[in-house]
Every structure is written in structure tokens, then in C-alpha cells.
Tab-separated table of C-alpha atoms in Angstrom:
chain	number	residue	atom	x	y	z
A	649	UNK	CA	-10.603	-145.070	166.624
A	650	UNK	CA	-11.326	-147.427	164.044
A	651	UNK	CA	-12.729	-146.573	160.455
A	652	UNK	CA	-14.582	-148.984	158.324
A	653	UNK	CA	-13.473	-152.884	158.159
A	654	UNK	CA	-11.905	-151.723	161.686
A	655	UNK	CA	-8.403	-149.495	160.503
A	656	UNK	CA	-7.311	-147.487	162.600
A	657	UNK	CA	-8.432	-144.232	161.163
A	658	UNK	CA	-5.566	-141.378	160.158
A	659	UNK	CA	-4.663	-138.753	162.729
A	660	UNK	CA	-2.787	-135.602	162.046
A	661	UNK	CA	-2.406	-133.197	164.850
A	662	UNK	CA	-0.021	-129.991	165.229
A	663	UNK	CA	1.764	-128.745	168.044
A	664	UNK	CA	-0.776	-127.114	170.345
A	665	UNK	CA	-3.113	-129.803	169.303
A	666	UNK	CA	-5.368	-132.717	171.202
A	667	UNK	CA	-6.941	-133.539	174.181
A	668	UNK	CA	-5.560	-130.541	176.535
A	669	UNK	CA	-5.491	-131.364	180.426
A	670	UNK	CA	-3.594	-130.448	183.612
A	671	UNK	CA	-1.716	-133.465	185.036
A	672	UNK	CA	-0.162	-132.937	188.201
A	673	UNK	CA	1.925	-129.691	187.329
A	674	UNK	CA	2.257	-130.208	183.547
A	675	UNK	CA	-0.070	-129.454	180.642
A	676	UNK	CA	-0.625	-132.723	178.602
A	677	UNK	CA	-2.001	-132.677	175.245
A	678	UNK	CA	-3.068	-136.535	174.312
A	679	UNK	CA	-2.394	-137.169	170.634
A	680	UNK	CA	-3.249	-140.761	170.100
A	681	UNK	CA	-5.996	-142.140	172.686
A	682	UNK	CA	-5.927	-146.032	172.836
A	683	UNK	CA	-8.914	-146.073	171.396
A	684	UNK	CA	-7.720	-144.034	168.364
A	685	UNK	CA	-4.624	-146.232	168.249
A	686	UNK	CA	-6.896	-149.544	168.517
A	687	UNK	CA	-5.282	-150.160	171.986
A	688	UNK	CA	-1.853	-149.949	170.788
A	689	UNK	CA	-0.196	-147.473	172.031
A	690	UNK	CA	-1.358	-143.709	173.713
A	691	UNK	CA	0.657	-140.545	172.664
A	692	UNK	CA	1.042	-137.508	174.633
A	693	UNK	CA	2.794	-134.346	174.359
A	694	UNK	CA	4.232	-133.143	177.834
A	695	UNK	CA	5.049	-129.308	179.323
A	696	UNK	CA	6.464	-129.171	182.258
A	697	UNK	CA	8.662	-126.171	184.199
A	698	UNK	CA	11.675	-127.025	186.193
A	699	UNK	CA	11.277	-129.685	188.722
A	700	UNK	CA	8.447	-131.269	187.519
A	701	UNK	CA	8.267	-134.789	187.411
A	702	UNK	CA	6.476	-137.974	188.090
A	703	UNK	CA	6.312	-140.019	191.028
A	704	UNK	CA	8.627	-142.908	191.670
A	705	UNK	CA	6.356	-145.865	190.073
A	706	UNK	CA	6.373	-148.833	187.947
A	707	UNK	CA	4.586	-150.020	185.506
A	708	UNK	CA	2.962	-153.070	185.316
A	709	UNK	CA	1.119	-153.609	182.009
A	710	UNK	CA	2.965	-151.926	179.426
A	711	UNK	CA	6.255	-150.441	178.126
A	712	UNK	CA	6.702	-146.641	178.374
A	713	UNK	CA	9.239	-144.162	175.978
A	714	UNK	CA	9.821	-140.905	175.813
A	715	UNK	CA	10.882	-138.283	173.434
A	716	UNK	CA	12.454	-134.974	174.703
A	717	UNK	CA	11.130	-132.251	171.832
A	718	UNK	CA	12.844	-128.770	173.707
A	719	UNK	CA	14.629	-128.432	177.262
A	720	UNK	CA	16.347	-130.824	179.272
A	721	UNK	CA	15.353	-133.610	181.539
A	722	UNK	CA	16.921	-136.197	183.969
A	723	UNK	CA	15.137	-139.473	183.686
A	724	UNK	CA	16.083	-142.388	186.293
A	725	UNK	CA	15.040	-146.201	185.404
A	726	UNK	CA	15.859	-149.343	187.302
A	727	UNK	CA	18.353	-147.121	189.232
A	728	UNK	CA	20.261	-145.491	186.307
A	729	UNK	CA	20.086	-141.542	185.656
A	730	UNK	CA	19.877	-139.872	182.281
A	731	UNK	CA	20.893	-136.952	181.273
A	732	UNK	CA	18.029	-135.496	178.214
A	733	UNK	CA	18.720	-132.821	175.899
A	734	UNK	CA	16.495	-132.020	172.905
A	735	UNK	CA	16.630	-135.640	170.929
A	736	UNK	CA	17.143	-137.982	173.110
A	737	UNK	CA	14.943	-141.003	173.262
A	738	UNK	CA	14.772	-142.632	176.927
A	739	UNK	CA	12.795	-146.359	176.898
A	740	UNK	CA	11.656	-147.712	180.415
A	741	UNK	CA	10.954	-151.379	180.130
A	742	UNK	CA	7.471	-152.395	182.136
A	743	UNK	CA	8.414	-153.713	185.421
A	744	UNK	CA	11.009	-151.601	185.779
A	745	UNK	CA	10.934	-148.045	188.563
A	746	UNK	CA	11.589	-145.103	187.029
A	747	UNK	CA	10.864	-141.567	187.507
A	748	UNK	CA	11.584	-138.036	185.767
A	749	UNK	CA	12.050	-133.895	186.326
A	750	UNK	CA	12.611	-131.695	184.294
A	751	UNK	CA	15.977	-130.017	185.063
A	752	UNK	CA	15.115	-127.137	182.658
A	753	UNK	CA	13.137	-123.527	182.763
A	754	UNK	CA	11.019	-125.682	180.465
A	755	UNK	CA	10.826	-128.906	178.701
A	756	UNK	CA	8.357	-130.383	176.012
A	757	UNK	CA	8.758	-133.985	175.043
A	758	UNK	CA	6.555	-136.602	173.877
A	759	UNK	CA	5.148	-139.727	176.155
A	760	UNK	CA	4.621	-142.848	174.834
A	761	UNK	CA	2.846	-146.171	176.263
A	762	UNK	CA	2.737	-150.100	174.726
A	763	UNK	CA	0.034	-150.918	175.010
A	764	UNK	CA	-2.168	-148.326	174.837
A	765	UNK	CA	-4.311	-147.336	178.182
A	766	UNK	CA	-2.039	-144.222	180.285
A	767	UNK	CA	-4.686	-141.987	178.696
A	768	UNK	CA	-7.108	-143.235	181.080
A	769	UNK	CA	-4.791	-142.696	183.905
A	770	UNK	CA	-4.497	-138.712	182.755
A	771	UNK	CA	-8.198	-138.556	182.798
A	772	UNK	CA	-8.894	-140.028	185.953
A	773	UNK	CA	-6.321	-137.793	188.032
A	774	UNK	CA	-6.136	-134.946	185.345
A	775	UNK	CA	-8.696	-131.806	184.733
A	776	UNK	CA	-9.281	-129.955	181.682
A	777	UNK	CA	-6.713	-127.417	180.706
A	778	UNK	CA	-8.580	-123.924	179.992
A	779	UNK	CA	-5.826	-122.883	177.679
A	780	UNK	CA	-2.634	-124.593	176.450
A	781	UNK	CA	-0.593	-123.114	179.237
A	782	UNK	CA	0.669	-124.834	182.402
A	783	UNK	CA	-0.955	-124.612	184.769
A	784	UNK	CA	-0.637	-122.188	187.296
A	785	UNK	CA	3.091	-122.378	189.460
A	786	UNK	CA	0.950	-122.336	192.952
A	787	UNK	CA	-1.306	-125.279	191.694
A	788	UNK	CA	-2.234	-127.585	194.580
A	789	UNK	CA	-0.773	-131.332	194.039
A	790	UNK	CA	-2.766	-134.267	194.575
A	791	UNK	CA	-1.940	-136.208	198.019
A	792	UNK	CA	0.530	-138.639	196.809
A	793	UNK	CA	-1.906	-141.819	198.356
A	794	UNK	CA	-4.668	-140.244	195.790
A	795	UNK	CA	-1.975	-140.254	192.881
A	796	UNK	CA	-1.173	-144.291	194.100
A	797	UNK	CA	-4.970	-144.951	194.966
A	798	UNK	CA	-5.941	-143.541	190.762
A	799	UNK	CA	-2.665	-145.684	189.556
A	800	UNK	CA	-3.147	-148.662	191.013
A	801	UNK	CA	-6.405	-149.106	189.344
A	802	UNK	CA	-4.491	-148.718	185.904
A	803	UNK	CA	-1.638	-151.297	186.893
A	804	UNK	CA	0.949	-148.433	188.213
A	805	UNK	CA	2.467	-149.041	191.503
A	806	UNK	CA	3.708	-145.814	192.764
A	807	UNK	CA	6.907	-146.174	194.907
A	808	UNK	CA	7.447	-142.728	196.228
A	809	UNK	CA	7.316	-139.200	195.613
A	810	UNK	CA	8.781	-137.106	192.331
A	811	UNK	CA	12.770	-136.791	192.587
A	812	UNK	CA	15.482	-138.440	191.088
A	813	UNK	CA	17.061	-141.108	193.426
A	814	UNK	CA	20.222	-140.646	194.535
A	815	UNK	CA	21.102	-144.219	194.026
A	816	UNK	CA	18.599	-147.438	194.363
A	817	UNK	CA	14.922	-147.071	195.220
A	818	UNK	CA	15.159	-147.936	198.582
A	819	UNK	CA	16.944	-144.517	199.087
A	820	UNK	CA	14.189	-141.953	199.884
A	821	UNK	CA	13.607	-140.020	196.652
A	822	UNK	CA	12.370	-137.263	198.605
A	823	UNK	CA	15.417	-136.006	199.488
A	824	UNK	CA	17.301	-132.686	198.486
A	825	UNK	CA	18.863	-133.606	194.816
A	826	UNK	CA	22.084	-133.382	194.207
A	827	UNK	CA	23.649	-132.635	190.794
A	828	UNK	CA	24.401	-135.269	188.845
């Protein structure tokens, strides 16, 4: 949001803090909106239990990082896995597929987009969280053609369903995983 002369006006948030929703089966909290960040970039802290995840999907307006704050994660872009512990930074370039999970009881990490704009994406598929907890573990999922109906109207073509790949994309992601 801008302030006078249009600067981007401070923000200074705490764990616990922001916009609170439930996204698919994690509790987001958005800390920078693109229009606090003056288009930018859009911030969000992410809780998810294990095997949560995102879709297979790409991109196709802006760059996306992420942060992992507590837990562990496997991320998978352009048809490489990760391994994340607490610390590791994991950039997926726009135009490139890439999914996560979380391969922990729990993981926190932060979500970031260039340019701004996923926040609208949250909002349009998300509802408000009632209390910064996940939400519950028998919470219905969205149809996976509503999640890639809602995406593709914010330039995010999903591919397939949440799962790491075993190898390329063209290998269905929705089978058993395997360790890696």
C-alpha cells in the first residue's frame, strides 16, 4: 500500500500475524499483499502437515521462492527434487513446473512471488481461517479442474495433481511416492 508521494508504506508483522486463510490443506497467513508491496512481490507464511503440497503447475507471469522456517519439505522444479530442512532457500524460475509436500509432521516456510499478484490466487480459491490453526485433517479438497479453472485466470497452468514426480512431468504425479 502506498503512503504519501506513493512509498510503499512500512510493514512489520510477527509470527501468527496477517491475512489468515485456509488454502487447500494449509493455513496461509499473507504478509505483504501486492498492493502493500506496490505490485512487487506478495509474501506468505505457509503451515502445512505431512503430505501437503501444491499441484503440479507452472507459472506463467512471475518468479516464485521459498523459504523453509521449521520442518522439512521436498520441492521438485523442472524435474529436479529437493531435499528442505529448516534454511534452505528453493527458487523456481517462471515457466518452469514445479510442485511441493511437505515430508514432515509439520512444516512452516515462507512463499514468495515476483511480481506481486499469488495473493489474489489465495483469495479466490482460499476461505477465511477462524483461528491460526490448519485446518481441519478431514477438510474436503477442491476438484482439481476448480483449482486449474481459479489458476488459469491468474496465469498458473496446473499440470497435475500434488506429488512429487518420480522423474519428468509426463510421469503421472499421482502415483504412490517413493523415497527419495
Amino acid at each position: 500500500m502506498s503512503g504519501p508521494g506513493g512509498v510503499t508504506a512500512p510493514i512489520a508483522l510477527r509470527r501468527g500475524e496477517g491475512e489468515a486463510l485456509w488454502f487447500l490443506d494449509f493455513l496461509a497467513a499473507v504478509k505483504g499483499s501486492a498492493a502493500q508491496l506496490n505490485g512487487a512481490s506478495t509474501v506468505v507464511e505457509f503451515l502445512g502437515r505431512r503430505g501437503s503440497g501444491s499441484p503440479l503447475h507452472v507459472h506463467r507471469k512471475e518468479d516464485e521462492w521459498w523459504y523453509v522456517l521449521d520442518g522439512e519439505m521436498t520441492f521438485w522444479v523442472a524435474g529436479q527434487a529437493y531435499h528442505a530442512a529448516p534454511g534452505s532457500f528453493v527458487y523456481g524460475p517462471q515457466d518452469q513446473p514445479h510442485t511441493f509436500q511437505v515430508t514432515s509432521p509439520e512444516a512452516r516456510f515462507l512463499h514468495v512471488t515476483e511480481p506481486g499478484g499469488f495473493d489474489g490466487f489465495l483469495r479466490a480459491l482460499a476461505r477465511p481461517a477462524p483461528s491460526l490453526e490448519l485446518p481441519p485433517h478431514d477438510v474436503v479438497l477442491p476438484a482439481l479442474e476448480h483449482v486449474r479453472a481459479i489458476a488459469a485466470e491468474f496465469g498458473i497452468e496446473v499440470l497435475g495433481p500434488p506429488g512429487i514426480p518420480a522423474t519428468g512431468p509426463a510421469i503421472a504425479p499421482d502415483r504412490p511416492q517413493e523415497s527419495l
